PDB file of C-alpha atoms in Angstrom:
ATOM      1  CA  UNK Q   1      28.127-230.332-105.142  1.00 44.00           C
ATOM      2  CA  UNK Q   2      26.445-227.045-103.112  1.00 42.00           C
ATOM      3  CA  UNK Q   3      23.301-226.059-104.481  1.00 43.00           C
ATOM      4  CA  UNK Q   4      22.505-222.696-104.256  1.00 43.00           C
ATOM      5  CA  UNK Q   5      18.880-222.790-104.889  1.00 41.00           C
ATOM      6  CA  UNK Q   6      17.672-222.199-100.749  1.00 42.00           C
ATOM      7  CA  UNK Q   7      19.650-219.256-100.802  1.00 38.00           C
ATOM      8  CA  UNK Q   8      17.918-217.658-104.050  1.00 38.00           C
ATOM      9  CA  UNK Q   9      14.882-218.640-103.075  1.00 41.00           C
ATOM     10  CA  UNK Q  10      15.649-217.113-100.134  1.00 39.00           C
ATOM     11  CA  UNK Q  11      16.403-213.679-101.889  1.00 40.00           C
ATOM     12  CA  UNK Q  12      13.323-213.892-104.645  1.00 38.00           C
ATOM     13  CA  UNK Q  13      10.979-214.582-101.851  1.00 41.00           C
ATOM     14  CA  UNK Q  14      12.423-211.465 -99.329  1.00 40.00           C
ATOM     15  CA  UNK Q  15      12.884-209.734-102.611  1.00 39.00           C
ATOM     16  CA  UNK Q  16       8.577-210.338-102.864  1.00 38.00           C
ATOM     17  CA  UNK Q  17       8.218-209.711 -99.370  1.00 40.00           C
ATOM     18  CA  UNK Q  18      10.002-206.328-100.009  1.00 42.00           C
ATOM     19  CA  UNK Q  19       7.762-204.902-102.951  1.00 36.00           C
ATOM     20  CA  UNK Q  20       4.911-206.393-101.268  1.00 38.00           C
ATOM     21  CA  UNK Q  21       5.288-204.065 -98.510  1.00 48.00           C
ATOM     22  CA  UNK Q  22       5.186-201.154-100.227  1.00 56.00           C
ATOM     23  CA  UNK Q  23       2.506-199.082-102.145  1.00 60.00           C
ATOM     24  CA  UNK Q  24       1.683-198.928-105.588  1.00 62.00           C
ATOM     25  CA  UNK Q  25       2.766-195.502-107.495  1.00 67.00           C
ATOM     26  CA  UNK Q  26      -0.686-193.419-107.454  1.00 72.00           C
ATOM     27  CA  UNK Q  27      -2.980-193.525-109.864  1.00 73.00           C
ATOM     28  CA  UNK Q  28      -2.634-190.675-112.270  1.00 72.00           C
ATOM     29  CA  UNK Q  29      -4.071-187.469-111.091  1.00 73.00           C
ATOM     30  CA  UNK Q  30      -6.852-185.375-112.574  1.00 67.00           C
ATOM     31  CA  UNK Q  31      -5.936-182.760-114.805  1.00 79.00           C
ATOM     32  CA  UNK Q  32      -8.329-180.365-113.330  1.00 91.00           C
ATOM     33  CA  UNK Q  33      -6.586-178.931-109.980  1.00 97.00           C
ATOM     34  CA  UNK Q  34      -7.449-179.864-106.407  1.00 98.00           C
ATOM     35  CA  UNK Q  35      -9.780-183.058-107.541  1.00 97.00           C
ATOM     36  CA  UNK Q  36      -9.570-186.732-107.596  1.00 97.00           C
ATOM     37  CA  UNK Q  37      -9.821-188.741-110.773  1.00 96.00           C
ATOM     38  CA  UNK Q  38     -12.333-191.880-110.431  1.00 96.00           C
ATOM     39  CA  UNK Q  39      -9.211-193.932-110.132  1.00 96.00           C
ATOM     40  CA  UNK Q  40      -8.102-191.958-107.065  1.00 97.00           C
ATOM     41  CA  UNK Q  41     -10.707-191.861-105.037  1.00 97.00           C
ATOM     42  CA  UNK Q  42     -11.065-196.203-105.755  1.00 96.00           C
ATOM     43  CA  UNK Q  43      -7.702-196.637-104.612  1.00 96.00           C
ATOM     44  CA  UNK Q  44      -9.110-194.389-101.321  1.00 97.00           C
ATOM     45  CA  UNK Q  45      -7.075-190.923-102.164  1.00 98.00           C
ATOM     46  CA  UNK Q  46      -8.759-188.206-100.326  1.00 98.00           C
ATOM     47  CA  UNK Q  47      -8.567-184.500-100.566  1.00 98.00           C
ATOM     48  CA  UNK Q  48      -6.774-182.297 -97.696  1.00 98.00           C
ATOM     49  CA  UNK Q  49      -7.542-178.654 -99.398  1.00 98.00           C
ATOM     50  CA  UNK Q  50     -10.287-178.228-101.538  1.00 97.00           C
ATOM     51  CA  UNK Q  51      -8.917-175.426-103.312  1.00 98.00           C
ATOM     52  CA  UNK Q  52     -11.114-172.791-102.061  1.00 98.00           C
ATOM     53  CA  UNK Q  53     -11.534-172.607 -98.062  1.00 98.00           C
ATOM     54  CA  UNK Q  54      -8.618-173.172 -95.373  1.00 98.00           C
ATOM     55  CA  UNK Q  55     -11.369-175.800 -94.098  1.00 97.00           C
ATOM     56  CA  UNK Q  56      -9.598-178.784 -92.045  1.00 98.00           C
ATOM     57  CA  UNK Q  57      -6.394-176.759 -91.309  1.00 98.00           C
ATOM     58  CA  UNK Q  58      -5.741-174.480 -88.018  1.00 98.00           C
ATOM     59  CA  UNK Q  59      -2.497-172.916 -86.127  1.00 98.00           C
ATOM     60  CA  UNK Q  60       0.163-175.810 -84.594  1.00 98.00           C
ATOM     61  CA  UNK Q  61      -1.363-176.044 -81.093  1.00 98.00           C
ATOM     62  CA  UNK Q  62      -4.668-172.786 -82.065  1.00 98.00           C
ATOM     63  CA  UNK Q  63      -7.758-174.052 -82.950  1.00 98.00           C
ATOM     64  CA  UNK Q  64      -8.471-171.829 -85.860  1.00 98.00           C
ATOM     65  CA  UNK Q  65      -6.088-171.062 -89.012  1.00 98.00           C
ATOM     66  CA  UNK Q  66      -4.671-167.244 -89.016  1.00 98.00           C
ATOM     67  CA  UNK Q  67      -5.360-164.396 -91.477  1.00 97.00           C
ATOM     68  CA  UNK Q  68      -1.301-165.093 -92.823  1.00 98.00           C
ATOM     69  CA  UNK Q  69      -2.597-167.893 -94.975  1.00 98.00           C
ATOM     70  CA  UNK Q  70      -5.057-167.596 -97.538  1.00 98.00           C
ATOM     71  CA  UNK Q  71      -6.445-169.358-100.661  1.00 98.00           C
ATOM     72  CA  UNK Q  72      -5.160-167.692-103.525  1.00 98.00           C
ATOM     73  CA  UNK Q  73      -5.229-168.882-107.146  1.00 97.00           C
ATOM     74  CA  UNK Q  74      -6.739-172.304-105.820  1.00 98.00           C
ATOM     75  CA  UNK Q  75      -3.707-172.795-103.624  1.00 98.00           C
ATOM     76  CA  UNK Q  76      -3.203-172.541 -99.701  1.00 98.00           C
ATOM     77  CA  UNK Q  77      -0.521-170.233 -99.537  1.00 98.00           C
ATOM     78  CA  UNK Q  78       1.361-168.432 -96.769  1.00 98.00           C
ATOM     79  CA  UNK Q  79       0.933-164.554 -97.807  1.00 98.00           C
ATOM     80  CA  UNK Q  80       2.092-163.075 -94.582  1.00 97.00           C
ATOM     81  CA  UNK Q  81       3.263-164.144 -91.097  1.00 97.00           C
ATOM     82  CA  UNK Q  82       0.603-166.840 -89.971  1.00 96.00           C
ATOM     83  CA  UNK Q  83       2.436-169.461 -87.997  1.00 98.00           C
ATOM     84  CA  UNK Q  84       3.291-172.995 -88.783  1.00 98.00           C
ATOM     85  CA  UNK Q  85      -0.582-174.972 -89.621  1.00 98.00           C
ATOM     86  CA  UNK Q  86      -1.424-178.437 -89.429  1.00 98.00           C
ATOM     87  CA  UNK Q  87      -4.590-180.725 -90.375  1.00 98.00           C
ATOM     88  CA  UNK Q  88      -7.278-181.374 -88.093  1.00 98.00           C
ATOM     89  CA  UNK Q  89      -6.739-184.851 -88.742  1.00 98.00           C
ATOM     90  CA  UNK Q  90      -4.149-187.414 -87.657  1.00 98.00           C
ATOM     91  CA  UNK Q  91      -2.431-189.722 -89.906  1.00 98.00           C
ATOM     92  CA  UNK Q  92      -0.131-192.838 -88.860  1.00 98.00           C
ATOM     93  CA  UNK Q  93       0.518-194.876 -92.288  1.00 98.00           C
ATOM     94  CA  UNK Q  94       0.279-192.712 -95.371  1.00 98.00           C
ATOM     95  CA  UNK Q  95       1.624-191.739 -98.432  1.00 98.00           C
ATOM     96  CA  UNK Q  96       0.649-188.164 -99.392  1.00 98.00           C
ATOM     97  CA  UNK Q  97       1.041-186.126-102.456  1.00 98.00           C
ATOM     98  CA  UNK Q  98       1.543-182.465-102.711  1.00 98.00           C
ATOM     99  CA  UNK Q  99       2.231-179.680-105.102  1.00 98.00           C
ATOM    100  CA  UNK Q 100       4.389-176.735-104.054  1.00 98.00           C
ATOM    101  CA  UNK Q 101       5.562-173.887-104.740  1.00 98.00           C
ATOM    102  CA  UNK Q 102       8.122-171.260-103.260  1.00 98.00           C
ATOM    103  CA  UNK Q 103       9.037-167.581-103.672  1.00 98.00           C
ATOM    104  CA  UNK Q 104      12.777-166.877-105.127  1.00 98.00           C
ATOM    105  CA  UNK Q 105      15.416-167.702-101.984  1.00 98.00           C
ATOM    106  CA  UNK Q 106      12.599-168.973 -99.848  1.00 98.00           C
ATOM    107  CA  UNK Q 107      11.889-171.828 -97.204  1.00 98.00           C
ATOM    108  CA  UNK Q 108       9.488-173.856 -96.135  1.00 98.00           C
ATOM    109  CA  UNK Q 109       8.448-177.514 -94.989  1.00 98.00           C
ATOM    110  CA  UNK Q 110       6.553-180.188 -94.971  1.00 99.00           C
ATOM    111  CA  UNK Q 111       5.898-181.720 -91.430  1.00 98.00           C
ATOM    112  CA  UNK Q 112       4.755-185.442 -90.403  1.00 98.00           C
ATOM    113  CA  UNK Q 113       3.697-187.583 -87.631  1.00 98.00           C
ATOM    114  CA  UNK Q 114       3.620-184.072 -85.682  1.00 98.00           C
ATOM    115  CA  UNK Q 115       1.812-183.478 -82.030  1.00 98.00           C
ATOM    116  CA  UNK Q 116       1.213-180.392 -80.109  1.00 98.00           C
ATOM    117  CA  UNK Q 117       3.237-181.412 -76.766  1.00 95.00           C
ATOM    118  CA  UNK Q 118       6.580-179.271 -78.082  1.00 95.00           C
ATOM    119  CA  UNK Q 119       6.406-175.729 -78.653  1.00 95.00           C
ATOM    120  CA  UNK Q 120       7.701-176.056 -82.037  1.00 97.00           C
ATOM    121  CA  UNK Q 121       6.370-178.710 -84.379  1.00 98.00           C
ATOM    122  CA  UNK Q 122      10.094-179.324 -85.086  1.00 98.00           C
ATOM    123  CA  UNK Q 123      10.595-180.389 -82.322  1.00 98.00           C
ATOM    124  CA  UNK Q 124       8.987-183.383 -82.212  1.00 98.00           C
ATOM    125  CA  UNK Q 125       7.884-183.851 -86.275  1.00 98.00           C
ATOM    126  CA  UNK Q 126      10.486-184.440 -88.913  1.00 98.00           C
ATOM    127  CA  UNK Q 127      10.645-182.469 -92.203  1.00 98.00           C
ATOM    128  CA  UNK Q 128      10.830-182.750 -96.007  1.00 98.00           C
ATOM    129  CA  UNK Q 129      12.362-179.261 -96.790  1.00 98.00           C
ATOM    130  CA  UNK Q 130      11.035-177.219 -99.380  1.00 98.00           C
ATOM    131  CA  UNK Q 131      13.940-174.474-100.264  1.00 98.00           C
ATOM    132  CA  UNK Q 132      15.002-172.821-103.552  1.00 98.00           C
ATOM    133  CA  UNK Q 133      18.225-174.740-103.988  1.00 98.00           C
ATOM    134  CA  UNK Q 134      19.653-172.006-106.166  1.00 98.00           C
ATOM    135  CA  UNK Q 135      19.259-168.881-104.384  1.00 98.00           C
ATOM    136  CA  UNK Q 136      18.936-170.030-100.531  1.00 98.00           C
ATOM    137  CA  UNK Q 137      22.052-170.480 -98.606  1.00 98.00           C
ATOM    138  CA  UNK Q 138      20.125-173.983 -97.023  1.00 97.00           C
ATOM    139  CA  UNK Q 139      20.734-175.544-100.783  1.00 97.00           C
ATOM    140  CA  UNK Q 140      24.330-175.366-100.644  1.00 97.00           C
ATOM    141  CA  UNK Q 141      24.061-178.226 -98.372  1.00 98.00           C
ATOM    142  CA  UNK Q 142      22.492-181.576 -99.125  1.00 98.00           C
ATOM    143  CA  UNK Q 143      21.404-182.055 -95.535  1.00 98.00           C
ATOM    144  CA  UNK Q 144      19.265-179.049 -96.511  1.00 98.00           C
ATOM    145  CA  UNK Q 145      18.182-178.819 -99.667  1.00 98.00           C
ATOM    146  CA  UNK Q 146      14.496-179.423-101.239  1.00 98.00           C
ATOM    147  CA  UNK Q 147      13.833-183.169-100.866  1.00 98.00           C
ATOM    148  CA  UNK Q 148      15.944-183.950 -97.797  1.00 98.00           C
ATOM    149  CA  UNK Q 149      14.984-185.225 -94.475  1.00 98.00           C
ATOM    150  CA  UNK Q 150      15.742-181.666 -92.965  1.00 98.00           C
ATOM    151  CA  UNK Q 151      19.354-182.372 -91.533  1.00 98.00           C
ATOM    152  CA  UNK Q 152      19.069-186.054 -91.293  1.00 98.00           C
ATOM    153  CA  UNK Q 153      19.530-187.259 -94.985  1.00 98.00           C
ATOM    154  CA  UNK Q 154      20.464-185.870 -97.324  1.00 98.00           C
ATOM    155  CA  UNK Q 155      18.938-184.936-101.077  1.00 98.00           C
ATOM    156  CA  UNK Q 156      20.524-185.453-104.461  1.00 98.00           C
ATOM    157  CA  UNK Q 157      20.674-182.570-106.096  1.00 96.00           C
ATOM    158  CA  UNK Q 158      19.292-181.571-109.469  1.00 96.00           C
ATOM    159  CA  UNK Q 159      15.724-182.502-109.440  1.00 98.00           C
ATOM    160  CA  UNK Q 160      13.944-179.154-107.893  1.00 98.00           C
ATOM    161  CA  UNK Q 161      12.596-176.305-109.847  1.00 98.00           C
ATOM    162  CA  UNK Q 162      13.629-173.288-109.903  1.00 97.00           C
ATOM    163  CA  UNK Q 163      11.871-170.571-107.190  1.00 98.00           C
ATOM    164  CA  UNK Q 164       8.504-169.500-108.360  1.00 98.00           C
ATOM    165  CA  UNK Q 165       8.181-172.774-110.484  1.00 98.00           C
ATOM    166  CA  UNK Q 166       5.816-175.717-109.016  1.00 98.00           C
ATOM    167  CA  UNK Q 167       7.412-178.624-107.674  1.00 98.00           C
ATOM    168  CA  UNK Q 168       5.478-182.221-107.065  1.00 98.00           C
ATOM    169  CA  UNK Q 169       6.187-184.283-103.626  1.00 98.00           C
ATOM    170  CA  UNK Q 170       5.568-187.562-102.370  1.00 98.00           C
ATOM    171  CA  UNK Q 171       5.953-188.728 -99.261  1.00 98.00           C
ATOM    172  CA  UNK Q 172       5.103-192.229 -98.077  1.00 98.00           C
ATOM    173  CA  UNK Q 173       5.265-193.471 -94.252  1.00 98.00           C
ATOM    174  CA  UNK Q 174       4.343-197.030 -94.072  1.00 98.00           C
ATOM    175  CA  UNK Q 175       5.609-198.067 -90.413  1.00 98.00           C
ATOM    176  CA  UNK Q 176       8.590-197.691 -89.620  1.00 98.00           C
ATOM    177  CA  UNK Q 177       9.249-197.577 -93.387  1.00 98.00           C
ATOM    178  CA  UNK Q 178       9.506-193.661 -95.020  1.00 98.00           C
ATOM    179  CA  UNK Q 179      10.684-192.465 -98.830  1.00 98.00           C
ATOM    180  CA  UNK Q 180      10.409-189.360-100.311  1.00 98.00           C
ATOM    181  CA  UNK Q 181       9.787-188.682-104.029  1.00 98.00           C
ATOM    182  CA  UNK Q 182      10.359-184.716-105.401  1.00 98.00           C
ATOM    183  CA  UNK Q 183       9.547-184.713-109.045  1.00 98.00           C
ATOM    184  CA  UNK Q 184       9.423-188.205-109.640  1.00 97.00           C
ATOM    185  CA  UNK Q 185      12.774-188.979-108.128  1.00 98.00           C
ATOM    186  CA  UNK Q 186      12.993-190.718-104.715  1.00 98.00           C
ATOM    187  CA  UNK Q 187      15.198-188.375-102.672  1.00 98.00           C
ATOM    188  CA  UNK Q 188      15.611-189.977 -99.549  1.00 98.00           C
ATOM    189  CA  UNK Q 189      14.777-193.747 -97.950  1.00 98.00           C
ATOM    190  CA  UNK Q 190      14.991-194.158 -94.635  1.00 98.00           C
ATOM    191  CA  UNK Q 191      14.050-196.642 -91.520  1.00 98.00           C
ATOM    192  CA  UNK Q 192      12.477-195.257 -88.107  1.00 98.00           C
ATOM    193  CA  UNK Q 193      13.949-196.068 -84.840  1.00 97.00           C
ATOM    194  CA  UNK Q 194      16.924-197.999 -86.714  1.00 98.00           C
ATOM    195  CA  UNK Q 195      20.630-197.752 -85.955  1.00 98.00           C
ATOM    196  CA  UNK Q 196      21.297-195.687 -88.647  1.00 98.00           C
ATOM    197  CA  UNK Q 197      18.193-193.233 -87.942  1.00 98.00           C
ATOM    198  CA  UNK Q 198      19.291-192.934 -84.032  1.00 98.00           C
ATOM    199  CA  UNK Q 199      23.039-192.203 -85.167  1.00 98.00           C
ATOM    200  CA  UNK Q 200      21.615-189.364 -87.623  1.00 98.00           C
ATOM    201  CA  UNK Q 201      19.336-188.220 -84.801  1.00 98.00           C
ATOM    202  CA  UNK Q 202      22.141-188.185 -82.008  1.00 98.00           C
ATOM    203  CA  UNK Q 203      24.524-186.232 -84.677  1.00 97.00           C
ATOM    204  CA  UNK Q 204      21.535-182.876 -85.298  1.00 98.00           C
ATOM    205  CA  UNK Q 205      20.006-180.187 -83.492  1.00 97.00           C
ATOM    206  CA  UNK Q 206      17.228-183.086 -82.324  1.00 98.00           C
ATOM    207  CA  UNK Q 207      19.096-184.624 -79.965  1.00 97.00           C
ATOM    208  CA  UNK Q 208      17.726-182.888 -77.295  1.00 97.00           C
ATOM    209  CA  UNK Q 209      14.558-183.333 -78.235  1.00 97.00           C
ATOM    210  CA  UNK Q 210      13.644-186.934 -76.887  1.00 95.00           C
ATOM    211  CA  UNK Q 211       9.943-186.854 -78.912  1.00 95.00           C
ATOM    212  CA  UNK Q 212      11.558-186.266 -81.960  1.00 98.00           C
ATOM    213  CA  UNK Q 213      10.366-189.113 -85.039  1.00 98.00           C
ATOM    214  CA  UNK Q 214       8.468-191.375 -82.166  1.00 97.00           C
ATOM    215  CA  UNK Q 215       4.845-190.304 -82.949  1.00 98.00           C
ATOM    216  CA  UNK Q 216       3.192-193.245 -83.791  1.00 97.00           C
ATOM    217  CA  UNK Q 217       0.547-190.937 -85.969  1.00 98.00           C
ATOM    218  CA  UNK Q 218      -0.064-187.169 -86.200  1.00 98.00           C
ATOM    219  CA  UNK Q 219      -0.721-184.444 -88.321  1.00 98.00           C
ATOM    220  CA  UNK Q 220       0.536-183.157 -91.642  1.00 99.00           C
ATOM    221  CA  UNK Q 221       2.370-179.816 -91.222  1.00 98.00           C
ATOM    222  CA  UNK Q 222       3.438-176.971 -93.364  1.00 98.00           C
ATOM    223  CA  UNK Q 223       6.312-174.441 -92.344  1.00 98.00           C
ATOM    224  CA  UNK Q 224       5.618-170.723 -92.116  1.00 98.00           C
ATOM    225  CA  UNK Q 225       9.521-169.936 -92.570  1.00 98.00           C
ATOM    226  CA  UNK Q 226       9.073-166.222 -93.258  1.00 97.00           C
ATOM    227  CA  UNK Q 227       8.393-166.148 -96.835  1.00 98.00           C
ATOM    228  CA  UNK Q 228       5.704-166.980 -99.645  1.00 98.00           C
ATOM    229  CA  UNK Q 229       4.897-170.382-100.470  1.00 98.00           C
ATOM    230  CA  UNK Q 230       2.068-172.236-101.841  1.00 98.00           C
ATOM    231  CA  UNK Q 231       1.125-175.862-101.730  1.00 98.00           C
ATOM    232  CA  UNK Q 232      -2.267-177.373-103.561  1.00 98.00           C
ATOM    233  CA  UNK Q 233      -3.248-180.646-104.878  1.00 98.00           C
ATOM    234  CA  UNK Q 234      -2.487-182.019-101.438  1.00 98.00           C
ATOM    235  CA  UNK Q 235      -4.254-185.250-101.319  1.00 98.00           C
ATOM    236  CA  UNK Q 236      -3.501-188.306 -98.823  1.00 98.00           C
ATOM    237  CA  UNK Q 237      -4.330-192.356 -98.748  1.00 98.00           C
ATOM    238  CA  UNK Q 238      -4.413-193.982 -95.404  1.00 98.00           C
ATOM    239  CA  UNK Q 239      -2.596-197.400 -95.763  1.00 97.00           C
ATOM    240  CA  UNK Q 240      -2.918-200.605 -93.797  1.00 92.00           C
TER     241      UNK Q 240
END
């Protein structure tokens, strides 16, 4: 009689391999705004924005951060045109955790893996969109909408707040290995350089762009799209 017992063992062990591989959910956050909890800063969680100085941020490819962004309210927010901004740092495995929040019918973006050889960060850095769903045109379409891969893979929809309301993101890139969380709900799961990436790639407005996704690290970017957004609680862990 076949036994089936290589083949599950098969499965439970790639199954182990699988989980292995990724991260553990964080370690609940403090209830006090723009700090790490004990447990946080254990499992190596760091802080990007303090909560009171644009410290560690600057202009994509500028060396100092513009007057359009300020702190306000213990939040780094974009108050007037100021230019897409990036850390100081680079990052190549990650998973990062940020609060945001965006004006009624307004757009914005969170930016990874990003260098300073295009002369647009979207050029060369993909993007977890940040949009009103409700009132922006961009949220009629999936490819679009808060939580997506900006117009590579799409977001469910259903699990963004409202404009003006704050919003929690996670984003973890582990390799060639990236997900996406927005409010506790992964949005998108994806695999660099695979078939299915390169076919999404060849089918947007990157195609052209032969840098696009291949930055082995790089900085974490937010979008100046034209309109008010804020972002705080923005803390990262470097992984293996």
């Amino acid at each position: 009689m076949k036994t089936c017992l290589p083949v599950i063992a098969l499965l439970v062990a790639t199954s182990s391999c699988n989980a292995q591989s990724q991260p553990p959910a964080p370690p609940p956050s403090s209830t006090v705004q723009n700090s790490l909890t004990d447990a946080e800063t254990a499992a190596g969680w760091r802080l990007l924005f303090d909560g009171t100085t644009t410290g560690g941020w600057r202009n994509y490819g500028k060396p100092t951060i513009s007057d359009g962004w300020k702190v306000q309210d213990g939040s780094l927010t974009r108050v007037g045109a100021g230019g897409d901004i990036i850390t100081n740092d680079e990052f190549k495995n990650f998973e990062l955790t940020i609060d945001w929040k965006i004006e009624p019918a307004g757009n914005s973006g969170i930016f990874w893996r990003a260098s300073e050889d295009s002369d647009a960060i979207y050029w060369n850095a993909p993007e977890m969109q940040v949009l009103d769903d409700a009132k922006h045109p961009d949220g009629q379409s999936p490819l679009m909408s808060a939580g997506a891969a900006y117009d590579l893979y799409p977001a469910p929809t259903g699990h963004v707040h409202a404009g003006g309301e704050w919003n929690s993101a996670r984003l973890v890139v582990n390799g060639n290995h990236v997900e996406q969380w927005l409010n506790g709900f992964k949005m998108v799961e994806f695999e660099l350089g695979s078939r299915d990436w390169d076919s999404k790639v060849s089918a947007s407005k990157f195609k052209p762009h032969t840098r696009f996704g291949k930055n082995a690290q790089g900085h974490i970017g937010l979008q100046d799209h034209g309109n008010v957004v804020a972002y705080r609680n923005i803390k990262i862990r470097v992984l293996p």
